[in-house]
Amino acid sequence: MKLLRVGAPGEERPTVRTDDGRLLDLSSVASDIDGAFLAEDGVDRARAAVAAGGLPELDADGLRVGAPVARPGKIVCAGLNYRDHAAETGAPIPPRPVVFMKDPGTVVGPYDEVLIPRGSVKTDWEVELAVVIGRRARYLDGPAAARAVIAGYAVSHDVSEREFQLEYSPQWDLGKSCETFNPLGPWLVTADEVGDPQNLGLHLSVNGVKRQDGHTGDMIFPVDHIVAYLSQYMVLEPGDVINTGTPAGVALGLPGTPYLRSGDTVELSVDGLGSQRQTFGQA
């Protein structure tokens, strides 16, 4: 099932997208798609409501698509998690997942404007597979237990400012947490529909030029490992988002480092999870 939220910022309503592309209003089933919805078996309730029929259909024309999950409690990220991306940045293959946090306030809709921060000269793109947690998780015992707490997956754009990230602090947060730096969506696709998360292509282009064309099978640490690993060090709550890393092709690793400028357009997608498109503006 594909869940999404549509409407103006702060006024989004929960919605389901049917296999034939119709949008059905879930407002009678849930007030929002958030941690409480996921923790209280909201996905099953939504699925039952769709099967029963009678949900009102929405006219998609002119409707803004918001992030498919209301502001998460936290965004946890795995850095340098593709071998080709580690190589292009000159970093060694990490023996353990490289973990950092991203401000949950960075989350915006998949087609919203993204703002280049004031003073930025190195704003960069990163297409990623996002994992959305559906059950409270602590000290998970291996991959099978990790799979059981995953509600679904979404396209994530982990926008980064490399000067802020790598030159201004020994930690990465400054370059990862600027406003609008995490477009998410368009859909939260439930785990049962996605199947194997290690069998998905990731794609990104800038102004029509293909920059990233990777595959989740090339992750150093697969999704199940990342979720189980993180649960040893923090409690994962329903609605939390995990960004699982990006393949090669970021501006940082390209000849001439063609960082983003105001007016640039980025399009990105993950197989089966939909696509995003953002035009960059100036903060």
mmCIF file of C-alpha atoms in Angstrom:
data_model
loop_
_atom_site.group_PDB
_atom_site.id
_atom_site.type_symbol
_atom_site.label_atom_id
_atom_site.label_comp_id
_atom_site.label_asym_id
_atom_site.label_seq_id
_atom_site.Cartn_x
_atom_site.Cartn_y
_atom_site.Cartn_z
ATOM 1 C CA MET A 1 0.000 0.000 0.000
ATOM 2 C CA LYS A 2 1.100 3.557 -0.756
ATOM 3 C CA LEU A 3 0.331 6.148 1.911
ATOM 4 C CA LEU A 4 0.773 9.879 1.449
ATOM 5 C CA ARG A 5 -0.251 13.246 2.854
ATOM 6 C CA VAL A 6 -1.711 15.968 0.661
ATOM 7 C CA GLY A 7 -2.546 19.611 1.248
ATOM 8 C CA ALA A 8 -0.907 22.877 2.197
ATOM 9 C CA PRO A 9 1.978 22.803 4.715
ATOM 10 C CA GLY A 10 0.547 22.146 8.151
ATOM 11 C CA GLU A 11 -2.831 21.180 6.698
ATOM 12 C CA GLU A 12 -2.022 17.842 5.077
ATOM 13 C CA ARG A 13 -4.617 15.084 5.169
ATOM 14 C CA PRO A 14 -3.821 11.352 5.223
ATOM 15 C CA THR A 15 -4.414 9.622 1.914
ATOM 16 C CA VAL A 16 -3.908 6.285 0.213
ATOM 17 C CA ARG A 17 -2.939 5.887 -3.431
ATOM 18 C CA THR A 18 -4.641 2.958 -5.131
ATOM 19 C CA ASP A 19 -2.980 0.734 -7.700
ATOM 20 C CA ASP A 20 -4.815 2.581 -10.464
ATOM 21 C CA GLY A 21 -3.576 5.970 -9.244
ATOM 22 C CA ARG A 22 -6.662 7.263 -7.412
ATOM 23 C CA LEU A 23 -6.291 9.156 -4.127
ATOM 24 C CA LEU A 24 -8.630 8.102 -1.292
ATOM 25 C CA ASP A 25 -9.111 10.304 1.772
ATOM 26 C CA LEU A 26 -8.196 8.496 5.016
ATOM 27 C CA SER A 27 -9.379 11.284 7.325
ATOM 28 C CA SER A 28 -12.157 9.050 8.661
ATOM 29 C CA VAL A 29 -9.561 6.454 9.637
ATOM 30 C CA ALA A 30 -6.751 8.612 11.027
ATOM 31 C CA SER A 31 -5.997 12.228 11.820
ATOM 32 C CA ASP A 32 -2.525 11.983 10.262
ATOM 33 C CA ILE A 33 0.183 9.576 9.148
ATOM 34 C CA ASP A 34 2.633 9.834 12.008
ATOM 35 C CA GLY A 35 4.227 7.797 14.770
ATOM 36 C CA ALA A 36 0.940 7.263 16.588
ATOM 37 C CA PHE A 37 -0.750 6.067 13.396
ATOM 38 C CA LEU A 38 1.988 3.519 12.780
ATOM 39 C CA ALA A 39 2.167 2.364 16.397
ATOM 40 C CA GLU A 40 -1.594 1.840 16.615
ATOM 41 C CA ASP A 41 -1.887 -0.462 13.585
ATOM 42 C CA GLY A 42 -2.890 2.401 11.319
ATOM 43 C CA VAL A 43 -1.607 0.619 8.230
ATOM 44 C CA ASP A 44 -3.902 -2.348 8.857
ATOM 45 C CA ARG A 45 -6.847 -0.056 9.571
ATOM 46 C CA ALA A 46 -6.195 1.863 6.366
ATOM 47 C CA ARG A 47 -5.958 -1.354 4.369
ATOM 48 C CA ALA A 48 -9.255 -2.576 5.820
ATOM 49 C CA ALA A 49 -10.960 0.737 5.027
ATOM 50 C CA VAL A 50 -9.802 0.587 1.416
ATOM 51 C CA ALA A 51 -11.037 -3.002 1.085
ATOM 52 C CA ALA A 52 -14.412 -2.074 2.576
ATOM 53 C CA GLY A 53 -14.910 0.733 0.045
ATOM 54 C CA GLY A 54 -16.628 4.037 0.628
ATOM 55 C CA LEU A 55 -13.578 6.231 1.206
ATOM 56 C CA PRO A 56 -14.056 9.564 -0.607
ATOM 57 C CA GLU A 57 -11.879 10.125 -3.675
ATOM 58 C CA LEU A 58 -9.802 13.293 -3.888
ATOM 59 C CA ASP A 59 -9.163 15.312 -7.024
ATOM 60 C CA ALA A 60 -5.382 15.304 -7.362
ATOM 61 C CA ASP A 61 -5.264 18.368 -9.631
ATOM 62 C CA GLY A 62 -3.481 21.195 -7.849
ATOM 63 C CA LEU A 63 -3.013 19.238 -4.635
ATOM 64 C CA ARG A 64 0.380 19.693 -2.974
ATOM 65 C CA VAL A 65 2.012 16.448 -1.882
ATOM 66 C CA GLY A 66 3.614 16.698 1.532
ATOM 67 C CA ALA A 67 6.070 14.358 3.209
ATOM 68 C CA PRO A 68 4.346 10.974 3.657
ATOM 69 C CA VAL A 69 5.100 10.928 7.393
ATOM 70 C CA ALA A 70 4.417 13.923 9.629
ATOM 71 C CA ARG A 71 7.512 15.372 11.281
ATOM 72 C CA PRO A 72 9.491 12.376 12.553
ATOM 73 C CA GLY A 73 10.860 12.243 16.071
ATOM 74 C CA LYS A 74 14.338 11.790 14.663
ATOM 75 C CA ILE A 75 16.205 11.232 11.423
ATOM 76 C CA VAL A 76 19.164 8.889 11.745
ATOM 77 C CA CYS A 77 21.557 8.622 8.810
ATOM 78 C CA ALA A 78 24.142 6.107 7.650
ATOM 79 C CA GLY A 79 27.049 7.824 5.928
ATOM 80 C CA LEU A 80 29.479 6.334 3.407
ATOM 81 C CA ASN A 81 27.268 3.253 3.051
ATOM 82 C CA TYR A 82 27.943 2.543 -0.641
ATOM 83 C CA ARG A 83 31.369 1.339 -1.699
ATOM 84 C CA ASP A 84 31.490 3.520 -4.804
ATOM 85 C CA HIS A 85 30.498 6.631 -2.829
ATOM 86 C CA ALA A 86 33.177 6.010 -0.198
ATOM 87 C CA ALA A 87 35.709 5.615 -2.999
ATOM 88 C CA GLU A 88 34.720 8.835 -4.781
ATOM 89 C CA THR A 89 35.103 10.833 -1.562
ATOM 90 C CA GLY A 90 38.475 9.247 -0.796
ATOM 91 C CA ALA A 91 37.209 7.619 2.403
ATOM 92 C CA PRO A 92 38.116 4.063 3.484
ATOM 93 C CA ILE A 93 35.368 1.444 3.696
ATOM 94 C CA PRO A 94 34.012 1.857 7.240
ATOM 95 C CA PRO A 95 34.211 -1.238 9.489
ATOM 96 C CA ARG A 96 31.002 -0.175 11.262
ATOM 97 C CA PRO A 97 28.127 2.041 10.086
ATOM 98 C CA VAL A 98 28.945 5.754 10.114
ATOM 99 C CA VAL A 99 26.032 7.287 12.031
ATOM 100 C CA PHE A 100 24.911 10.892 12.259
ATOM 101 C CA MET A 101 21.677 12.709 13.023
ATOM 102 C CA LYS A 102 19.727 15.146 10.892
ATOM 103 C CA ASP A 103 17.268 17.736 12.218
ATOM 104 C CA PRO A 104 13.696 16.404 11.744
ATOM 105 C CA GLY A 105 12.672 19.955 10.843
ATOM 106 C CA THR A 106 14.472 19.535 7.517
ATOM 107 C CA VAL A 107 11.658 17.321 6.188
ATOM 108 C CA VAL A 108 9.586 18.872 3.382
ATOM 109 C CA GLY A 109 7.446 17.555 0.552
ATOM 110 C CA PRO A 110 8.957 15.847 -2.503
ATOM 111 C CA TYR A 111 8.175 18.758 -4.841
ATOM 112 C CA ASP A 112 8.725 21.658 -2.432
ATOM 113 C CA GLU A 113 11.388 24.294 -3.037
ATOM 114 C CA VAL A 114 14.729 23.555 -1.386
ATOM 115 C CA LEU A 115 16.690 26.536 -0.096
ATOM 116 C CA ILE A 116 20.425 26.970 -0.561
ATOM 117 C CA PRO A 117 21.685 28.327 2.767
ATOM 118 C CA ARG A 118 23.082 31.828 3.048
ATOM 119 C CA GLY A 119 26.833 31.730 2.513
ATOM 120 C CA SER A 120 26.713 28.308 0.905
ATOM 121 C CA VAL A 121 29.007 27.488 -2.014
ATOM 122 C CA LYS A 122 28.924 23.672 -1.732
ATOM 123 C CA THR A 123 25.298 22.508 -1.606
ATOM 124 C CA ASP A 124 25.155 18.914 -2.832
ATOM 125 C CA TRP A 125 22.570 16.243 -3.691
ATOM 126 C CA GLU A 126 22.146 12.669 -2.372
ATOM 127 C CA VAL A 127 19.368 10.269 -3.389
ATOM 128 C CA GLU A 128 18.694 7.744 -0.634
ATOM 129 C CA LEU A 129 16.396 4.946 0.437
ATOM 130 C CA ALA A 130 14.578 5.973 3.627
ATOM 131 C CA VAL A 131 13.347 3.430 6.156
ATOM 132 C CA VAL A 132 10.309 4.358 8.255
ATOM 133 C CA ILE A 133 10.032 2.648 11.643
ATOM 134 C CA GLY A 134 6.621 1.241 12.600
ATOM 135 C CA ARG A 135 7.249 -0.368 15.994
ATOM 136 C CA ARG A 136 9.282 0.692 19.024
ATOM 137 C CA ALA A 137 12.658 -1.022 18.762
ATOM 138 C CA ARG A 138 15.452 -1.530 21.276
ATOM 139 C CA TYR A 139 18.251 -4.106 21.301
ATOM 140 C CA LEU A 140 16.957 -5.970 18.271
ATOM 141 C CA ASP A 141 18.339 -9.461 17.896
ATOM 142 C CA GLY A 142 19.405 -9.592 14.290
ATOM 143 C CA PRO A 143 17.963 -9.031 10.806
ATOM 144 C CA ALA A 144 14.641 -10.855 11.242
ATOM 145 C CA ALA A 145 13.776 -8.735 14.268
ATOM 146 C CA ALA A 146 14.776 -5.619 12.329
ATOM 147 C CA ARG A 147 12.450 -6.473 9.450
ATOM 148 C CA ALA A 148 9.542 -6.801 11.878
ATOM 149 C CA VAL A 149 9.775 -3.146 13.006
ATOM 150 C CA ILE A 150 9.929 -1.565 9.528
ATOM 151 C CA ALA A 151 6.648 0.034 8.439
ATOM 152 C CA GLY A 152 7.846 0.863 4.946
ATOM 153 C CA TYR A 153 10.158 2.821 2.691
ATOM 154 C CA ALA A 154 10.310 6.151 0.885
ATOM 155 C CA VAL A 155 12.503 8.224 -1.394
ATOM 156 C CA SER A 156 14.706 10.594 0.598
ATOM 157 C CA HIS A 157 16.852 13.474 -0.635
ATOM 158 C CA ASP A 158 19.624 13.971 1.891
ATOM 159 C CA VAL A 159 20.690 17.441 0.738
ATOM 160 C CA SER A 160 24.099 18.390 2.152
ATOM 161 C CA GLU A 161 26.304 21.467 2.367
ATOM 162 C CA ARG A 162 29.835 20.112 2.130
ATOM 163 C CA GLU A 163 31.737 23.132 3.454
ATOM 164 C CA PHE A 164 29.491 23.299 6.515
ATOM 165 C CA GLN A 165 29.656 19.512 6.888
ATOM 166 C CA LEU A 166 33.358 18.834 6.442
ATOM 167 C CA GLU A 167 35.191 22.095 7.109
ATOM 168 C CA TYR A 168 33.262 23.888 9.838
ATOM 169 C CA SER A 169 32.996 21.113 12.442
ATOM 170 C CA PRO A 170 34.355 17.629 13.167
ATOM 171 C CA GLN A 171 30.728 16.469 13.195
ATOM 172 C CA TRP A 172 28.508 16.556 10.102
ATOM 173 C CA ASP A 173 25.355 18.100 11.546
ATOM 174 C CA LEU A 174 25.922 21.682 10.351
ATOM 175 C CA GLY A 175 25.956 20.596 6.718
ATOM 176 C CA LYS A 176 23.012 18.233 7.037
ATOM 177 C CA SER A 177 20.452 20.174 9.054
ATOM 178 C CA CYS A 178 19.794 23.340 7.048
ATOM 179 C CA GLU A 179 16.125 24.154 6.453
ATOM 180 C CA THR A 180 14.365 22.141 3.709
ATOM 181 C CA PHE A 181 17.358 19.753 3.452
ATOM 182 C CA ASN A 182 15.309 16.519 3.510
ATOM 183 C CA PRO A 183 12.557 16.223 0.900
ATOM 184 C CA LEU A 184 10.724 12.969 1.608
ATOM 185 C CA GLY A 185 8.190 10.993 -0.404
ATOM 186 C CA PRO A 186 5.971 11.120 -2.376
ATOM 187 C CA TRP A 187 4.763 7.901 -0.734
ATOM 188 C CA LEU A 188 5.344 5.697 2.248
ATOM 189 C CA VAL A 189 5.279 2.296 0.555
ATOM 190 C CA THR A 190 4.576 -0.502 3.002
ATOM 191 C CA ALA A 191 7.278 -3.092 3.515
ATOM 192 C CA ASP A 192 5.179 -5.935 2.114
ATOM 193 C CA GLU A 193 4.816 -4.139 -1.220
ATOM 194 C CA VAL A 194 8.504 -3.250 -1.498
ATOM 195 C CA GLY A 195 9.772 -6.756 -0.864
ATOM 196 C CA ASP A 196 13.571 -6.921 -0.857
ATOM 197 C CA PRO A 197 14.974 -3.447 -0.036
ATOM 198 C CA GLN A 198 18.365 -4.558 -1.367
ATOM 199 C CA ASN A 199 16.980 -4.855 -4.899
ATOM 200 C CA LEU A 200 16.121 -1.248 -5.745
ATOM 201 C CA GLY A 201 17.657 1.169 -8.216
ATOM 202 C CA LEU A 202 18.340 4.774 -7.201
ATOM 203 C CA HIS A 203 18.486 7.572 -9.768
ATOM 204 C CA LEU A 204 19.169 11.319 -9.729
ATOM 205 C CA SER A 205 19.672 13.993 -12.376
ATOM 206 C CA VAL A 206 20.515 17.687 -12.170
ATOM 207 C CA ASN A 207 19.137 19.986 -14.858
ATOM 208 C CA GLY A 208 18.480 16.906 -16.966
ATOM 209 C CA VAL A 209 22.008 15.488 -16.612
ATOM 210 C CA LYS A 210 22.167 12.050 -14.961
ATOM 211 C CA ARG A 211 24.404 12.164 -11.910
ATOM 212 C CA GLN A 212 23.534 9.128 -9.783
ATOM 213 C CA ASP A 213 22.497 5.684 -10.977
ATOM 214 C CA GLY A 214 23.040 3.228 -8.142
ATOM 215 C CA HIS A 215 21.542 0.113 -6.582
ATOM 216 C CA THR A 216 20.748 -0.752 -2.975
ATOM 217 C CA GLY A 217 22.460 -4.094 -3.497
ATOM 218 C CA ASP A 218 25.733 -2.142 -3.330
ATOM 219 C CA MET A 219 25.214 -1.030 0.270
ATOM 220 C CA ILE A 220 28.071 -1.880 2.600
ATOM 221 C CA PHE A 221 25.622 -2.439 5.464
ATOM 222 C CA PRO A 222 22.148 -3.577 4.337
ATOM 223 C CA VAL A 223 18.919 -2.182 5.721
ATOM 224 C CA ASP A 224 18.304 -4.973 8.255
ATOM 225 C CA HIS A 225 21.822 -4.605 9.638
ATOM 226 C CA ILE A 226 21.512 -0.826 9.994
ATOM 227 C CA VAL A 227 18.194 -1.024 11.854
ATOM 228 C CA ALA A 228 19.411 -3.749 14.222
ATOM 229 C CA TYR A 229 22.716 -1.923 14.762
ATOM 230 C CA LEU A 230 21.090 1.401 15.598
ATOM 231 C CA SER A 231 18.750 -0.283 18.087
ATOM 232 C CA GLN A 232 21.770 -1.251 20.187
ATOM 233 C CA TYR A 233 22.563 2.422 20.809
ATOM 234 C CA MET A 234 19.225 4.263 20.668
ATOM 235 C CA VAL A 235 15.539 3.480 20.930
ATOM 236 C CA LEU A 236 13.852 3.659 17.535
ATOM 237 C CA GLU A 237 10.299 4.973 17.760
ATOM 238 C CA PRO A 238 7.367 4.659 15.339
ATOM 239 C CA GLY A 239 7.637 7.365 12.689
ATOM 240 C CA ASP A 240 11.417 7.700 12.958
ATOM 241 C CA VAL A 241 13.234 7.868 9.618
ATOM 242 C CA ILE A 242 16.553 6.253 8.728
ATOM 243 C CA ASN A 243 18.428 7.516 5.664
ATOM 244 C CA THR A 244 20.534 4.589 4.483
ATOM 245 C CA GLY A 245 23.241 6.293 2.403
ATOM 246 C CA THR A 246 23.816 7.365 -1.184
ATOM 247 C CA PRO A 247 25.629 5.839 -4.174
ATOM 248 C CA ALA A 248 28.383 7.525 -6.188
ATOM 249 C CA GLY A 249 27.752 10.587 -8.308
ATOM 250 C CA VAL A 250 27.504 13.434 -5.812
ATOM 251 C CA ALA A 251 29.002 16.819 -6.703
ATOM 252 C CA LEU A 252 31.723 16.364 -4.081
ATOM 253 C CA GLY A 253 33.154 13.445 -6.059
ATOM 254 C CA LEU A 254 32.670 14.757 -9.623
ATOM 255 C CA PRO A 255 35.243 16.599 -11.745
ATOM 256 C CA GLY A 256 34.821 20.316 -11.206
ATOM 257 C CA THR A 257 32.553 19.709 -8.176
ATOM 258 C CA PRO A 258 29.404 21.135 -9.840
ATOM 259 C CA TYR A 259 27.585 22.145 -6.678
ATOM 260 C CA LEU A 260 23.986 23.307 -6.788
ATOM 261 C CA ARG A 261 23.019 26.921 -7.435
ATOM 262 C CA SER A 262 19.746 28.782 -7.160
ATOM 263 C CA GLY A 263 17.526 27.878 -10.120
ATOM 264 C CA ASP A 264 18.891 24.341 -10.510
ATOM 265 C CA THR A 265 16.376 21.495 -10.741
ATOM 266 C CA VAL A 266 16.998 18.060 -9.251
ATOM 267 C CA GLU A 267 14.922 14.981 -10.127
ATOM 268 C CA LEU A 268 15.347 11.730 -8.241
ATOM 269 C CA SER A 269 13.643 8.380 -7.799
ATOM 270 C CA VAL A 270 13.898 4.949 -6.230
ATOM 271 C CA ASP A 271 12.389 1.973 -8.042
ATOM 272 C CA GLY A 272 8.828 1.346 -6.873
ATOM 273 C CA LEU A 273 8.836 4.271 -4.447
ATOM 274 C CA GLY A 274 8.034 7.156 -6.795
ATOM 275 C CA SER A 275 9.974 10.250 -7.801
ATOM 276 C CA GLN A 276 10.767 13.746 -6.570
ATOM 277 C CA ARG A 277 11.498 17.047 -8.269
ATOM 278 C CA GLN A 278 12.840 20.176 -6.606
ATOM 279 C CA THR A 279 13.899 23.554 -7.883
ATOM 280 C CA PHE A 280 16.465 25.183 -5.648
ATOM 281 C CA GLY A 281 16.072 28.728 -4.373
ATOM 282 C CA GLN A 282 18.064 31.043 -2.134
ATOM 283 C CA ALA A 283 17.474 31.266 1.603
#
